[in-house]
XYZ file of C-alpha atoms in Angstrom:
586
model
C 80.712 126.093 44.468
C 77.078 125.110 44.870
C 74.962 126.134 47.847
C 74.922 122.570 49.195
C 78.693 122.288 49.016
C 79.149 125.635 50.771
C 76.806 124.520 53.537
C 78.647 121.189 53.898
C 82.012 122.957 54.185
C 80.566 125.422 56.707
C 79.065 122.550 58.750
C 82.473 120.840 58.779
C 84.256 123.998 59.914
C 81.645 124.706 62.597
C 81.899 121.192 64.041
C 85.708 121.186 64.078
C 85.703 124.626 65.731
C 83.313 123.452 68.440
C 85.309 120.230 68.912
C 88.353 122.353 69.683
C 86.816 123.029 73.101
C 87.554 119.373 73.950
C 91.309 119.714 73.385
C 92.167 120.961 76.925
C 90.761 117.702 78.320
C 93.621 115.567 76.963
C 97.379 115.868 76.775
C 97.653 115.048 73.047
C 95.005 117.217 71.381
C 96.281 117.302 67.803
C 96.182 113.630 66.841
C 92.599 112.771 67.724
C 91.237 116.105 66.445
C 92.985 115.575 63.106
C 91.444 112.117 62.837
C 87.994 113.447 63.697
C 88.344 116.282 61.157
C 89.378 113.792 58.463
C 86.400 111.497 59.130
C 84.067 114.504 59.142
C 85.473 115.751 55.831
C 84.998 112.410 54.085
C 81.572 111.987 55.662
C 80.550 115.454 54.427
C 81.896 114.799 50.923
C 79.877 111.584 50.693
C 76.810 113.571 51.718
C 77.426 116.182 49.007
C 77.738 113.504 46.309
C 74.768 111.488 47.584
C 72.485 114.544 47.550
C 73.253 115.084 43.854
C 71.669 111.725 43.093
C 67.956 110.917 43.438
C 68.370 109.399 46.904
C 66.030 109.942 49.804
C 67.261 111.882 52.798
C 67.300 108.709 54.884
C 69.603 106.980 52.378
C 71.939 109.979 52.332
C 72.287 109.840 56.104
C 72.776 106.055 55.958
C 75.561 106.463 53.395
C 77.306 109.006 55.611
C 76.932 106.792 58.668
C 78.380 103.763 56.873
C 81.287 105.893 55.655
C 82.033 107.000 59.196
C 81.884 103.394 60.416
C 84.369 102.256 57.756
C 86.788 105.032 58.638
C 86.514 104.395 62.377
C 87.211 100.715 61.709
C 90.334 101.632 59.729
C 91.550 103.971 62.457
C 90.883 101.795 65.504
C 90.437 98.082 64.725
C 91.870 97.364 61.257
C 93.203 93.995 62.397
C 89.684 92.663 62.972
C 88.233 93.912 59.658
C 88.049 92.382 56.200
C 90.810 94.003 54.196
C 91.479 96.224 57.179
C 88.353 98.227 56.348
C 85.126 96.209 56.208
C 83.948 95.645 59.791
C 83.212 92.087 60.894
C 81.478 90.912 64.091
C 84.859 90.867 65.812
C 85.301 94.514 64.830
C 82.093 95.539 66.530
C 83.053 93.526 69.619
C 86.454 95.205 69.801
C 84.952 98.669 69.280
C 82.494 97.993 72.085
C 85.350 96.940 74.366
C 87.247 100.105 73.486
C 84.206 102.223 74.286
C 83.934 100.530 77.668
C 87.620 101.092 78.285
C 87.213 104.739 77.337
C 84.320 105.146 79.751
C 86.446 103.646 82.528
C 89.416 105.837 81.599
C 87.268 108.962 81.809
C 86.437 108.176 85.446
C 90.036 107.327 86.198
C 92.122 110.134 84.728
C 92.492 113.719 85.793
C 92.500 116.350 83.071
C 94.466 116.655 80.912
C 94.144 112.894 80.496
C 96.370 110.695 78.347
C 94.768 109.783 75.018
C 94.248 106.073 75.511
C 92.667 104.118 72.667
C 89.362 104.156 74.539
C 89.369 107.903 75.153
C 90.445 108.573 71.566
C 87.535 106.486 70.258
C 85.086 108.319 72.524
C 86.362 111.698 71.309
C 86.433 110.855 67.620
C 83.112 108.995 67.608
C 81.397 111.707 69.631
C 82.573 114.516 67.365
C 81.701 112.530 64.236
C 78.160 111.886 65.478
C 77.716 115.574 66.326
C 79.061 116.442 62.874
C 76.596 114.070 61.243
C 73.727 115.708 63.126
C 74.910 119.209 62.161
C 75.230 118.138 58.520
C 71.768 116.544 58.630
C 70.124 119.684 59.967
C 72.082 122.340 58.086
C 72.623 120.672 54.718
C 70.132 117.864 54.252
C 67.182 119.715 55.808
C 68.515 123.255 55.094
C 67.908 124.352 58.708
C 71.175 125.913 59.809
C 69.743 127.657 62.884
C 68.731 124.457 64.787
C 72.147 123.002 63.899
C 73.550 125.333 66.547
C 72.027 123.172 69.283
C 74.317 120.122 68.796
C 77.254 122.528 68.465
C 76.238 124.122 71.754
C 75.901 120.690 73.331
C 79.422 119.777 72.208
C 80.874 122.969 73.674
C 78.859 122.635 76.885
C 80.004 119.060 77.489
C 83.612 120.187 77.016
C 83.132 123.043 79.470
C 81.420 120.778 81.983
C 84.065 118.047 81.846
C 86.787 120.627 82.258
C 84.993 122.071 85.312
C 84.009 125.196 83.369
C 87.635 126.070 82.697
C 87.308 126.434 78.929
C 88.829 129.662 77.669
C 86.803 132.266 75.772
C 88.930 131.490 72.725
C 87.169 128.156 72.289
C 83.770 129.751 72.851
C 84.524 132.365 70.202
C 85.730 129.641 67.814
C 82.528 127.639 68.314
C 80.354 130.765 67.995
C 82.274 131.847 64.888
C 81.728 128.452 63.304
C 78.006 128.698 63.945
C 77.809 132.214 62.457
C 79.715 131.008 59.404
C 77.134 128.252 59.023
C 74.321 130.820 59.149
C 76.040 133.037 56.585
C 76.562 130.092 54.253
C 72.844 129.507 54.188
C 72.461 132.700 52.206
C 70.630 136.017 52.541
C 67.523 134.830 50.801
C 67.282 131.737 53.004
C 67.802 133.801 56.189
C 65.115 136.275 55.064
C 62.552 133.527 54.490
C 63.502 131.865 57.769
C 63.063 135.190 59.603
C 59.586 135.718 58.166
C 58.494 132.294 59.296
C 59.344 133.215 62.890
C 58.671 136.944 62.849
C 55.985 137.419 60.148
C 55.768 140.482 57.913
C 56.631 143.855 59.430
C 53.752 145.554 61.166
C 51.737 147.561 58.689
C 53.803 146.295 55.726
C 52.711 144.226 52.787
C 52.268 140.529 53.145
C 54.732 138.117 51.583
C 54.398 138.147 47.826
C 52.427 141.442 47.884
C 52.697 144.169 45.292
C 55.672 145.872 46.915
C 57.662 142.673 47.471
C 60.273 143.650 44.959
C 60.560 147.332 45.914
C 63.698 148.797 47.400
C 61.833 150.075 50.450
C 60.271 146.767 51.412
C 63.212 144.564 50.400
C 65.200 145.766 53.401
C 62.443 145.754 55.986
C 62.210 141.967 56.511
C 65.830 141.944 57.665
C 64.735 143.407 60.996
C 62.864 140.200 61.813
C 65.769 137.747 61.297
C 68.119 140.163 63.032
C 65.882 140.278 66.091
C 65.375 136.524 65.967
C 69.099 135.999 65.565
C 69.791 138.180 68.574
C 67.336 136.200 70.673
C 68.887 132.897 69.612
C 72.367 134.261 70.221
C 71.423 135.463 73.700
C 69.762 132.140 74.483
C 72.777 130.194 73.190
C 75.161 132.315 75.253
C 73.015 131.829 78.345
C 72.877 128.074 77.828
C 76.618 127.933 77.184
C 77.217 129.591 80.541
C 74.482 127.747 82.435
C 74.805 124.178 81.175
C 78.484 123.722 82.148
C 77.633 124.794 85.689
C 75.022 122.059 85.855
C 77.164 119.314 84.337
C 79.304 117.027 86.535
C 83.018 117.603 86.232
C 85.522 115.010 85.129
C 87.154 113.751 88.275
C 90.597 112.327 88.550
C 89.697 109.286 90.588
C 89.955 108.704 94.305
C 93.239 110.537 94.753
C 92.149 113.619 92.854
C 91.317 116.451 95.257
C 88.557 117.598 92.918
C 86.694 114.300 93.087
C 83.148 114.858 94.287
C 80.988 112.107 92.884
C 77.450 111.456 94.005
C 76.865 109.237 96.960
C 74.716 106.182 97.370
C 71.632 105.534 99.466
C 71.651 103.351 102.540
C 71.482 99.736 101.464
C 72.396 100.681 97.893
C 75.507 99.820 95.948
C 78.846 101.450 95.432
C 79.882 101.281 91.807
C 83.254 100.839 90.172
C 85.243 104.003 90.772
C 88.880 103.853 89.807
C 91.613 106.166 91.163
C 94.654 104.915 89.386
C 95.511 107.465 86.773
C 95.300 110.365 89.191
C 97.856 108.478 91.272
C 100.523 109.162 88.648
C 99.595 112.837 88.652
C 99.945 112.873 92.433
C 103.400 111.300 92.344
C 104.582 113.866 89.808
C 103.363 116.951 91.656
C 106.187 119.502 92.035
C 105.098 120.262 95.604
C 104.373 117.554 98.156
C 101.250 119.213 99.569
C 100.042 117.771 102.848
C 96.954 115.619 102.353
C 96.548 114.125 105.813
C 98.030 114.501 109.284
C 97.645 111.869 111.961
C 98.614 110.926 115.490
C 98.855 107.290 116.532
C 99.782 105.194 119.539
C 101.376 102.570 117.267
C 104.893 101.624 118.357
C 106.074 102.393 114.854
C 104.240 103.482 111.734
C 105.715 100.897 109.373
C 102.312 99.292 108.826
C 100.387 102.564 108.921
C 99.423 102.453 105.249
C 96.329 104.632 104.838
C 94.286 102.479 102.548
C 91.505 104.025 100.458
C 90.000 101.173 98.472
C 90.726 97.708 97.138
C 90.564 97.028 93.407
C 89.330 93.464 93.173
C 87.998 93.192 89.631
C 90.206 92.843 86.557
C 88.379 92.788 83.219
C 91.372 93.125 80.907
C 91.084 96.892 80.486
C 91.462 98.002 84.107
C 91.619 97.018 87.748
C 88.660 98.497 89.597
C 86.493 97.912 92.649
C 83.572 95.613 91.977
C 80.033 96.841 92.521
C 79.221 96.087 96.147
C 76.435 96.532 98.658
C 76.957 99.290 101.210
C 75.305 99.761 104.569
C 75.260 102.045 107.574
C 78.572 102.213 109.443
C 78.299 99.818 112.412
C 79.570 100.887 115.828
C 82.077 98.024 115.677
C 83.077 96.709 112.277
C 82.582 92.985 111.559
C 85.363 90.480 112.325
C 88.283 90.566 109.893
C 87.658 87.911 107.212
C 90.065 85.000 107.438
C 91.954 86.217 110.512
C 92.620 83.511 113.093
C 93.084 84.173 116.808
C 96.482 82.444 116.576
C 97.979 85.352 114.634
C 99.701 88.121 116.592
C 98.098 91.526 116.409
C 98.090 94.862 118.211
C 95.239 97.338 118.491
C 96.220 100.876 117.457
C 94.253 104.098 117.720
C 94.882 106.774 115.103
C 93.406 110.281 114.883
C 93.425 111.625 111.333
C 92.722 115.045 109.879
C 92.283 115.657 106.139
C 93.282 118.902 104.447
C 90.466 121.231 103.438
C 91.483 121.022 99.774
C 91.580 117.219 99.691
C 88.166 116.163 98.433
C 87.361 112.586 97.593
C 84.632 110.321 98.801
C 86.531 107.264 100.044
C 88.004 107.515 103.532
C 91.750 106.808 103.940
C 92.358 104.662 107.024
C 94.629 101.877 108.313
C 93.688 98.297 107.449
C 92.018 96.397 108.962
C 89.902 98.959 110.797
C 87.917 97.828 113.825
C 86.023 101.009 114.658
C 85.626 104.390 112.936
C 84.413 107.538 114.654
C 83.518 110.238 112.125
C 80.801 112.804 111.573
C 78.966 113.181 108.290
C 77.200 110.899 105.829
C 79.365 107.796 105.454
C 78.537 104.214 104.496
C 80.392 100.937 105.009
C 81.372 98.511 102.249
C 82.052 95.169 104.018
C 84.008 93.259 101.372
C 86.684 95.904 100.932
C 86.236 97.059 104.543
C 86.094 100.683 103.397
C 83.975 103.768 104.064
C 82.410 105.736 101.206
C 80.719 109.144 101.338
C 76.986 109.386 100.746
C 75.213 112.274 98.980
C 78.436 114.062 97.999
C 80.072 113.613 101.376
C 83.848 114.060 100.959
C 86.987 113.976 103.071
C 87.537 117.772 102.866
C 88.517 118.937 106.348
C 87.339 115.655 107.910
C 88.568 114.752 111.392
C 88.131 111.132 112.461
C 89.526 108.406 114.708
C 90.212 104.833 113.607
C 90.896 101.802 115.780
C 92.769 99.273 113.654
C 94.795 96.110 113.979
C 98.477 95.755 113.200
C 98.503 92.106 112.135
C 101.868 90.351 112.515
C 101.804 86.832 111.040
C 104.933 84.720 111.014
C 106.448 83.327 107.859
C 105.599 79.846 109.130
C 101.909 80.724 109.532
C 101.763 82.095 105.994
C 103.665 79.145 104.570
C 101.346 76.623 106.213
C 98.095 78.508 105.552
C 95.259 76.128 104.598
C 93.375 76.361 101.321
C 91.002 79.346 101.199
C 87.298 78.808 100.632
C 86.330 77.973 97.074
C 84.065 80.974 96.486
C 86.863 83.393 97.363
C 89.316 81.597 95.110
C 86.882 81.748 92.219
C 86.431 85.515 92.496
C 89.961 86.582 93.306
C 91.899 84.370 90.903
C 89.861 85.334 87.844
C 91.858 86.776 84.947
C 90.507 87.910 81.568
C 91.064 85.944 78.393
C 92.846 88.976 76.967
C 95.718 88.575 79.447
C 98.747 87.589 77.318
C 100.122 84.136 77.992
C 103.528 85.641 78.721
C 102.167 86.880 82.064
C 101.350 83.367 83.303
C 104.520 81.941 81.778
C 106.669 84.515 83.531
C 104.869 83.877 86.829
C 105.608 80.152 86.573
C 109.269 80.784 85.720
C 109.799 83.209 88.591
C 108.152 80.921 91.156
C 109.652 77.642 89.943
C 110.719 75.632 92.973
C 108.446 77.418 95.432
C 106.473 75.000 97.581
C 103.604 77.162 98.856
C 101.514 80.174 97.907
C 103.478 82.235 100.430
C 106.804 81.279 98.856
C 105.412 82.025 95.407
C 104.164 85.454 96.513
C 107.534 86.140 98.128
C 109.366 85.094 94.962
C 107.243 87.469 92.870
C 107.852 90.343 95.288
C 111.637 89.773 95.301
C 111.748 89.481 91.513
C 110.023 92.830 91.062
C 111.807 94.642 93.886
C 115.358 93.348 93.502
C 116.118 90.467 91.176
C 114.285 91.248 87.946
C 116.120 94.407 86.885
C 113.060 96.670 87.160
C 113.422 100.438 87.361
C 111.096 102.800 89.233
C 109.970 105.697 87.016
C 106.847 107.832 87.552
C 107.079 109.295 84.043
C 106.242 106.012 82.328
C 102.824 106.062 80.717
C 100.158 104.730 83.065
C 98.240 101.681 81.932
C 96.022 99.176 83.673
C 94.989 96.729 80.963
C 96.319 93.360 79.908
C 98.581 94.833 77.236
C 100.032 97.319 79.738
C 101.046 94.472 82.073
C 102.772 92.568 79.255
C 104.512 95.780 78.145
C 105.720 96.428 81.684
C 107.161 92.913 81.970
C 109.061 93.503 78.741
C 110.288 97.064 79.324
C 110.737 96.650 83.095
C 110.200 100.258 84.065
C 107.237 101.900 85.727
C 105.859 103.014 89.062
C 103.769 101.489 91.831
C 100.679 100.975 89.675
C 102.585 98.766 87.252
C 104.253 96.724 90.008
C 101.026 96.212 91.967
C 98.920 95.342 88.913
C 101.489 92.942 87.539
C 102.132 91.080 90.797
C 98.398 90.747 91.459
C 97.726 89.463 87.931
C 100.632 87.020 88.063
C 99.507 85.776 91.480
C 96.053 85.110 90.094
C 97.463 83.066 87.216
C 99.093 80.866 89.873
C 95.754 80.363 91.645
C 96.621 82.727 94.512
C 93.786 85.125 95.511
C 95.037 88.666 94.970
C 93.801 92.236 94.593
C 95.275 95.756 94.454
C 95.001 98.332 97.232
C 95.295 102.079 96.677
C 96.046 104.723 99.280
C 99.034 106.365 100.920
C 102.290 105.194 102.483
C 102.765 106.062 106.189
C 104.200 109.528 105.574
C 106.840 111.527 107.451
C 107.242 111.871 111.194
C 106.907 115.445 112.483
C 106.839 114.781 116.234
C 106.223 112.151 118.868
C 103.515 109.957 117.373
C 102.597 112.612 114.796
C 102.963 112.240 111.024
C 102.223 114.091 107.789
C 101.150 112.420 104.554
C 101.802 114.303 101.309
C 100.248 113.956 97.887
C 103.473 112.337 96.684
C 102.917 109.530 99.215
C 100.110 108.186 97.011
C 100.729 104.504 96.409
C 99.340 101.201 95.145
C 100.295 97.754 96.427
C 99.103 94.144 96.049
C 97.205 92.247 98.732
C 97.336 88.447 98.803
C 94.846 86.327 100.737
C 95.968 83.619 103.178
C 93.428 81.635 105.144
C 93.970 82.256 108.866
C 95.637 85.615 108.216
C 93.345 87.366 105.757
C 94.368 89.950 103.181
C 98.104 90.494 103.496
C 100.163 93.366 102.112
C 103.244 92.824 99.947
C 105.581 95.497 98.586
C 107.033 94.768 95.125
C 107.768 98.410 94.199
C 111.470 99.191 94.642
C 112.362 102.250 96.741
C 108.761 102.796 97.828
C 106.973 102.015 101.064
C 108.015 99.499 103.720
C 108.426 95.767 103.287
C 106.581 93.969 106.113
C 108.610 91.763 108.440
C 106.888 88.601 107.221
C 107.894 89.444 103.642
C 111.632 89.784 104.340
C 113.153 86.438 103.348
C 116.686 87.399 104.425
C 115.659 88.072 108.032
C 115.122 85.483 110.746
C 111.574 84.376 111.357
C 109.932 87.498 112.804
C 107.807 85.310 115.060
C 110.625 85.250 117.608
C 110.702 89.011 118.084
C 107.100 90.189 117.662
C 104.871 90.472 120.653
C 101.902 88.170 120.545
C 98.869 89.851 121.990
C 95.310 88.550 122.160
C 92.761 90.074 119.811
C 91.142 93.003 121.617
C 87.459 92.841 122.400
C 85.459 95.935 121.432
């Protein structure tokens, strides 16, 4: 085996060993790592063959890069490629979409995360690019020592994303791969490399001097590379321990207690943060740890959903909150959009306390809030009517009081709601082109015969909750994209995320403004006016907009939450039993 081939094999082994540190981040580590190792092997083999021909170094690297692109196309988007292999413009567009989906999934899932197509592409492409850089440095340029830096970067990113919880086994594997790469470079190469950095031994002959071939002097230069190697090893170990501590950890979204993302300045924007995958983890926790406790003067807590955030943007890969302007929290929050004075409502006051371990930077509170009293650095997002922490402010141990309205529209008011304003309809009925036609077709079939948006929303809710044969199952794979909605409609099993996403998407296809809310159901009563909310009370539900009433909660998920009075078609009109009280003035 030639020296170049040995170096290429060693570079491959070193990269795969370092990539192993990424495996604890996902729940299916073998598949993607095997794919990455295969692409690296073929990429390295192409490099070995190309270097045996009179090609420039730049052309060698280009050949390896094109090989990697062909293989990634075969693995991820063969349907868009010529012959399933040659990428076309549609292939690049689909790969770009997958990368965007992967970036969104990373912010959404807690570790170990499911290997979605987007996350798998990020992992494979990232490892392949690191492998190409290692091969370039160690084999093409014959500089194995600097090749340790991309390997260190790969390990450090893995440690940082896993909150530093990468076992020493993976560190030893990565370090062993790097040492193997150095050994493969050969004793003579290491000796020359050591002299470049360390120079000839003090008082010894210069390189190429008369005693260069003697037994006495042939061993002396080894002290220089050994010392240099020790310094590099110590520096690499220090960086491996330091860099992960400085890297941000991979959060699990808004419901993940470890979430601690950076805040936003006053008057800045709040970007798209998505909590949905962590929601499944919360529902499947073996112990229903208490997240929040609250006391309220509400006559009942049926409507005491503790809402965290509204997901109002659907791009085909995920539901997420749109990027919005945030501002200082006003003493009294602005009037509730779309709510008419004719609609019955009651003002409730709720005192809430968050557990010390529950850390996330969106504030759970009843909707619609009128006033929030809380200490700390919080900002107000008007469109979603939510509070978000600023400069790493979280809910950990927070104690706060919320004045909120319990809005009680009648079925008649919802049925006769006027058309909403055009700008709102345009934003909240938008669906991506990737949404399968079966979603709109099914929505039209389910709502056939309904005469108003309210009746159509009610028909969708009843179809999901009772009439459509759906089964509630928290073990079903989470998904938030267009394909996941179509799959859910076909398989008819899932949990609250699937029901909320699907009803909101189907409502939008019917021209009904809709979005998805994420938070907690009202919890369990522990005393007079006192309740506990556990991690298993995490929930998602659709909100539909009616002019004169505003954003209105529906409950399509069977066996979860409470169906509002106005959404119970079998009951008499709740307008005859609810108290009508004037809107309070703050």
